[in-house]
PDB file of C-alpha atoms in Angstrom:
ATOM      1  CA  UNK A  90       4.117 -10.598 -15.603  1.00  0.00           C
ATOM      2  CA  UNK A  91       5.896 -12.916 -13.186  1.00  0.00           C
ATOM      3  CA  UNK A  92       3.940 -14.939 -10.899  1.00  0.00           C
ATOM      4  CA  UNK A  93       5.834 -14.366  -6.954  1.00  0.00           C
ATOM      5  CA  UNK A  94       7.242 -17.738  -5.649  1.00  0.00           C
ATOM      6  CA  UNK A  95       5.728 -16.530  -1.739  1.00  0.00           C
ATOM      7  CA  UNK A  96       2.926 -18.908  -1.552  1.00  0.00           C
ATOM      8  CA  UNK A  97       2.838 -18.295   2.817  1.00  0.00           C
ATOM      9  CA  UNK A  98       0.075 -15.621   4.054  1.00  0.00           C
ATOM     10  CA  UNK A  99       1.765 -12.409   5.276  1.00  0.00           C
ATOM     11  CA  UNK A 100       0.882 -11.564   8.851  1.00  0.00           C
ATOM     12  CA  UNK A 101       1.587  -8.277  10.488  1.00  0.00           C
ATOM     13  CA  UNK A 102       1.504  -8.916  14.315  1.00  0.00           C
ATOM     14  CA  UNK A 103       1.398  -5.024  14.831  1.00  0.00           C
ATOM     15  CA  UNK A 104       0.435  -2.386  12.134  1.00  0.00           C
ATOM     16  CA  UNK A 105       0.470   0.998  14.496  1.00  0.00           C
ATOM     17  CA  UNK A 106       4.027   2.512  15.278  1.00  0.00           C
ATOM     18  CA  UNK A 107       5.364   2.600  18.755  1.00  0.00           C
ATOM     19  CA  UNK A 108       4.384   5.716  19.864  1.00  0.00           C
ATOM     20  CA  UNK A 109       6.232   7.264  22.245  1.00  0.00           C
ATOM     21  CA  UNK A 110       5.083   7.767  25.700  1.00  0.00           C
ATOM     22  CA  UNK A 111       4.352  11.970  26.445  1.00  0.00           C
ATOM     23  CA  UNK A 112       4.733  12.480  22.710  1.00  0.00           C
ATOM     24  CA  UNK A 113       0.869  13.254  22.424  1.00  0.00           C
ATOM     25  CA  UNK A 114       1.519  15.944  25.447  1.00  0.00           C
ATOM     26  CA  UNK A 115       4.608  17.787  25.266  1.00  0.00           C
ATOM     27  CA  UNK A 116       5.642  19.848  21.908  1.00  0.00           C
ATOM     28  CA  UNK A 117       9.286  19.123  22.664  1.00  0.00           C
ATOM     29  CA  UNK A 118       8.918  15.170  22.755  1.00  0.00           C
ATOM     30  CA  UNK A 119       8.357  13.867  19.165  1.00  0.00           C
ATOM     31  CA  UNK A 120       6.468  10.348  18.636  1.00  0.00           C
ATOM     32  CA  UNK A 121       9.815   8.961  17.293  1.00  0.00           C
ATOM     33  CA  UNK A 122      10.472   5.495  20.054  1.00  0.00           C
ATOM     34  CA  UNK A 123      12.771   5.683  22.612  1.00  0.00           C
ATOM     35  CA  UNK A 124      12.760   3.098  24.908  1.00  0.00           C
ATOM     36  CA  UNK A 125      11.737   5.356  28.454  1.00  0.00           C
ATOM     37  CA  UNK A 126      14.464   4.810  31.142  1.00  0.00           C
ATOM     38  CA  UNK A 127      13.316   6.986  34.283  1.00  0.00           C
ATOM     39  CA  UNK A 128      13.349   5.246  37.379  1.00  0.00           C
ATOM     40  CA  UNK A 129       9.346   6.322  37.981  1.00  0.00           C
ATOM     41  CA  UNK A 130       8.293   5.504  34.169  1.00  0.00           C
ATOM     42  CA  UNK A 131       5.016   3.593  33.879  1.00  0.00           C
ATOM     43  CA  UNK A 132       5.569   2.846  30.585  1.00  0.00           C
ATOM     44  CA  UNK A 133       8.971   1.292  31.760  1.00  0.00           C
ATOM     45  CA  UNK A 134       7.267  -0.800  34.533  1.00  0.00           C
ATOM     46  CA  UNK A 135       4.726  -2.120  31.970  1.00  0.00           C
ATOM     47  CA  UNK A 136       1.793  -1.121  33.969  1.00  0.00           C
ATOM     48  CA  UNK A 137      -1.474  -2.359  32.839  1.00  0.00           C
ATOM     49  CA  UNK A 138      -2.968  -0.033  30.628  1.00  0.00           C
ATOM     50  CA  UNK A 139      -0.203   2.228  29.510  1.00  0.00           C
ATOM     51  CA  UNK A 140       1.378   2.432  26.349  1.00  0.00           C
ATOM     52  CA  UNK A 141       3.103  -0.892  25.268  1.00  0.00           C
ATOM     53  CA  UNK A 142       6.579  -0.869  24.548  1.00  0.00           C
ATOM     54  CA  UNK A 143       8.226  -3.021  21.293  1.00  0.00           C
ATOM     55  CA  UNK A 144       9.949  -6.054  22.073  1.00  0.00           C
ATOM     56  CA  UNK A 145      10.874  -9.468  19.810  1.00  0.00           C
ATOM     57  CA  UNK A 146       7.597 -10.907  20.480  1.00  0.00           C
ATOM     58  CA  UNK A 147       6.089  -8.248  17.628  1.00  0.00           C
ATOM     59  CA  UNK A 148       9.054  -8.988  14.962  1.00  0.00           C
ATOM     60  CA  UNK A 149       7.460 -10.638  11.751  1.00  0.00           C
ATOM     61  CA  UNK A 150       8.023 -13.761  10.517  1.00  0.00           C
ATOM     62  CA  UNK A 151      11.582 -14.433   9.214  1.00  0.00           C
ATOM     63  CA  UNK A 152      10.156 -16.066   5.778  1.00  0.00           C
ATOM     64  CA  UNK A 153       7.826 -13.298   5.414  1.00  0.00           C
ATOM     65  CA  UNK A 154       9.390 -10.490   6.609  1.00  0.00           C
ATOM     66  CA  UNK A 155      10.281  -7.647   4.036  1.00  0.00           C
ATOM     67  CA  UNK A 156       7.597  -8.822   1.680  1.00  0.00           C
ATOM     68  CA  UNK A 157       5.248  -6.439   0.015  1.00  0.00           C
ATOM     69  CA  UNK A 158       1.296  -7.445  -0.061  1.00  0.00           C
ATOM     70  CA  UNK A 159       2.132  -8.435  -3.436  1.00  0.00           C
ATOM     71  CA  UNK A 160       4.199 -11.120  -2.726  1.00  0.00           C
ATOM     72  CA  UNK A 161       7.767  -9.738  -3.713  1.00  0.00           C
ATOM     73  CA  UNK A 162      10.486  -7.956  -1.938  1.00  0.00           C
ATOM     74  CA  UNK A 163      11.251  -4.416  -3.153  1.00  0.00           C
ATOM     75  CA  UNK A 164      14.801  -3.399  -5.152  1.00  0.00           C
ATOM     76  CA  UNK A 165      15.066   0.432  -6.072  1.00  0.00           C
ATOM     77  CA  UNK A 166      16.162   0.733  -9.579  1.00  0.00           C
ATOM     78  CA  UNK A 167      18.173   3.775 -10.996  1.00  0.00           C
ATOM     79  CA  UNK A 168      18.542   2.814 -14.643  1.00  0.00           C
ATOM     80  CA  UNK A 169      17.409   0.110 -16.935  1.00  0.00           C
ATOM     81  CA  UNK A 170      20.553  -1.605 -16.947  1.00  0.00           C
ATOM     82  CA  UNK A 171      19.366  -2.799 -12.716  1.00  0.00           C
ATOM     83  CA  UNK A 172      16.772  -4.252 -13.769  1.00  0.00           C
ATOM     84  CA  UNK A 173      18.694  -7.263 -15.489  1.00  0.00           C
ATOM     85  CA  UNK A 174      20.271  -7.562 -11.541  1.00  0.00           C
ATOM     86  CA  UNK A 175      16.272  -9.117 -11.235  1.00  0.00           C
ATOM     87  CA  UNK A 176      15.735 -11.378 -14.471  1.00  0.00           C
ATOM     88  CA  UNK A 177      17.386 -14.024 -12.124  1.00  0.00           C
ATOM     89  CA  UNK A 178      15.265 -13.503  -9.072  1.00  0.00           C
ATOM     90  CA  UNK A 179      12.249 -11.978 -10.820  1.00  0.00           C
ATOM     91  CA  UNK A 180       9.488 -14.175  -8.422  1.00  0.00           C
ATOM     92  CA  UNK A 181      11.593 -13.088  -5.465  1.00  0.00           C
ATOM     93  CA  UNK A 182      12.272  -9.258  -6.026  1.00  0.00           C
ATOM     94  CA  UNK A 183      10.007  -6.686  -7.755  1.00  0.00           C
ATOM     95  CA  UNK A 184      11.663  -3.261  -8.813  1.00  0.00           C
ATOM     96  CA  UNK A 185      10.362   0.188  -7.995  1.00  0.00           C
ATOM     97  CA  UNK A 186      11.650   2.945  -9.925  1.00  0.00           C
ATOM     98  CA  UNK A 187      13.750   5.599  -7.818  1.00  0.00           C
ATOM     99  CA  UNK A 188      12.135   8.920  -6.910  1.00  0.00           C
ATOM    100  CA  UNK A 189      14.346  11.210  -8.876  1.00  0.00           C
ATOM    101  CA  UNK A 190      14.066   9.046 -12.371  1.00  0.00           C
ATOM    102  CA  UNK A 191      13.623  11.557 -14.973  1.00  0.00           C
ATOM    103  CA  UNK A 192      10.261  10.496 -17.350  1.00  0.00           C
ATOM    104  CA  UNK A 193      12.511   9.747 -20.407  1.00  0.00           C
ATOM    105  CA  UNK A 194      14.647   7.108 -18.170  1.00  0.00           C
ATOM    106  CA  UNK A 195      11.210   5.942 -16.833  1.00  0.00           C
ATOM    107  CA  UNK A 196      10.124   5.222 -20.276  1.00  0.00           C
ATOM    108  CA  UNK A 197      13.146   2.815 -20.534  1.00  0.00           C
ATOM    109  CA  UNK A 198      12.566   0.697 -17.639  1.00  0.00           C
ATOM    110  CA  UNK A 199       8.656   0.358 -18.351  1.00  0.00           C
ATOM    111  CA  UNK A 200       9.999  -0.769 -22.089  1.00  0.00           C
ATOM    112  CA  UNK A 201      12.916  -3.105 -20.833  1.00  0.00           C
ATOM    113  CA  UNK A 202      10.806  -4.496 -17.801  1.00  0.00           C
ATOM    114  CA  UNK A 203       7.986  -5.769 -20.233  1.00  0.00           C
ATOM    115  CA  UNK A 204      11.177  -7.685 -22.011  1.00  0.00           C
ATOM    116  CA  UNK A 205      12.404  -9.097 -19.097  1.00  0.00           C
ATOM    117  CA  UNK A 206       9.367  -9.943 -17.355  1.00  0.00           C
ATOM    118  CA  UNK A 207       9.825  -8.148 -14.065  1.00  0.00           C
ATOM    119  CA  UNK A 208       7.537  -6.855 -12.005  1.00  0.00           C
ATOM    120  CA  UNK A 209       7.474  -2.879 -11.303  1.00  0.00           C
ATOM    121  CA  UNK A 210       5.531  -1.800  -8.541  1.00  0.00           C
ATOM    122  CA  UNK A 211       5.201   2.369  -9.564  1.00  0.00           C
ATOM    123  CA  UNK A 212       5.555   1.660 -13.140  1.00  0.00           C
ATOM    124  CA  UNK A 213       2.658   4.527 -13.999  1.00  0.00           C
ATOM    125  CA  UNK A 214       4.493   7.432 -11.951  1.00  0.00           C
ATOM    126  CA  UNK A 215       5.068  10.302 -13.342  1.00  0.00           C
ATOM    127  CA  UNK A 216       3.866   8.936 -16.755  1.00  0.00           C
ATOM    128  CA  UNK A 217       0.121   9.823 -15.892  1.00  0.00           C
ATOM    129  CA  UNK A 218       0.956  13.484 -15.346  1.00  0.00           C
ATOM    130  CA  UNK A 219       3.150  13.859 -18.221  1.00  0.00           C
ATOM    131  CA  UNK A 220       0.350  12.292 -20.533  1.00  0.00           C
ATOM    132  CA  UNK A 221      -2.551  15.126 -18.988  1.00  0.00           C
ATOM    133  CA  UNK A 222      -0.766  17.819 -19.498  1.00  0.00           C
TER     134      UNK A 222
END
């Protein structure tokens, strides 16, 4: 198993989402952000109290940013043959199998992974279930 080469703590300035302002009230607004532009908007005026808006000041740190808690970045892998894309950068990138990777082709990538010594975040997906059954 590769060891990552992140040895700098992750810190997450802001976990919640932005909610958007009325979203909580009215069916028809959904809590998707958009930055409020009416003339009378609280939220707008940055009253005290009111529902903060997102600016720069809550954007990650540029070394850390993108990293899983695990220490790697994540690359979506189709097929076995991506996965020797990450022998190179395997303490960078770790690779998470696709969503709609049949259990056979899943199989392969557990099996070549182990060879290349790659790091695969959902590795037991799908493999569980299969196993129960």
């Amino acid at each position: 198993m590769a060891v990552p080469l992140l040895t700098k703590k992750i810190v997450k300035k802001r976990v919640k989402k932005f909610k958007r302002p009325w979203s909580d009230h009215l069916v028809s607004v959904k809590a998707n952000w958009k930055r409020p532009k009416g003339i009378d908007s609280r939220v707008r005026r940055k009253f005290k109290g009111v529902t903060l808006m997102p600016n720069v000041g809550y954007s990650s740190d540029k070394k850390t940013r993108h990293y899983l808690p695990n220490g790697f970045k994540k690359f979506v892998v189709h097929n076995a043959k991506e996965l020797e894309i990450l022998m190179i950068h395997n303490r960078t990138y770790c690779a998470e199998i696709a969503h709609n990777v049949s259990t056979r082709k899943r199989k392969e990538i557990v099996e070549r992974d182990a060879q290349l010594d790659v790091a695969v975040t959902n590795k037991l997906a799908r493999l569980r279930s299969q196993e129960d059954e």
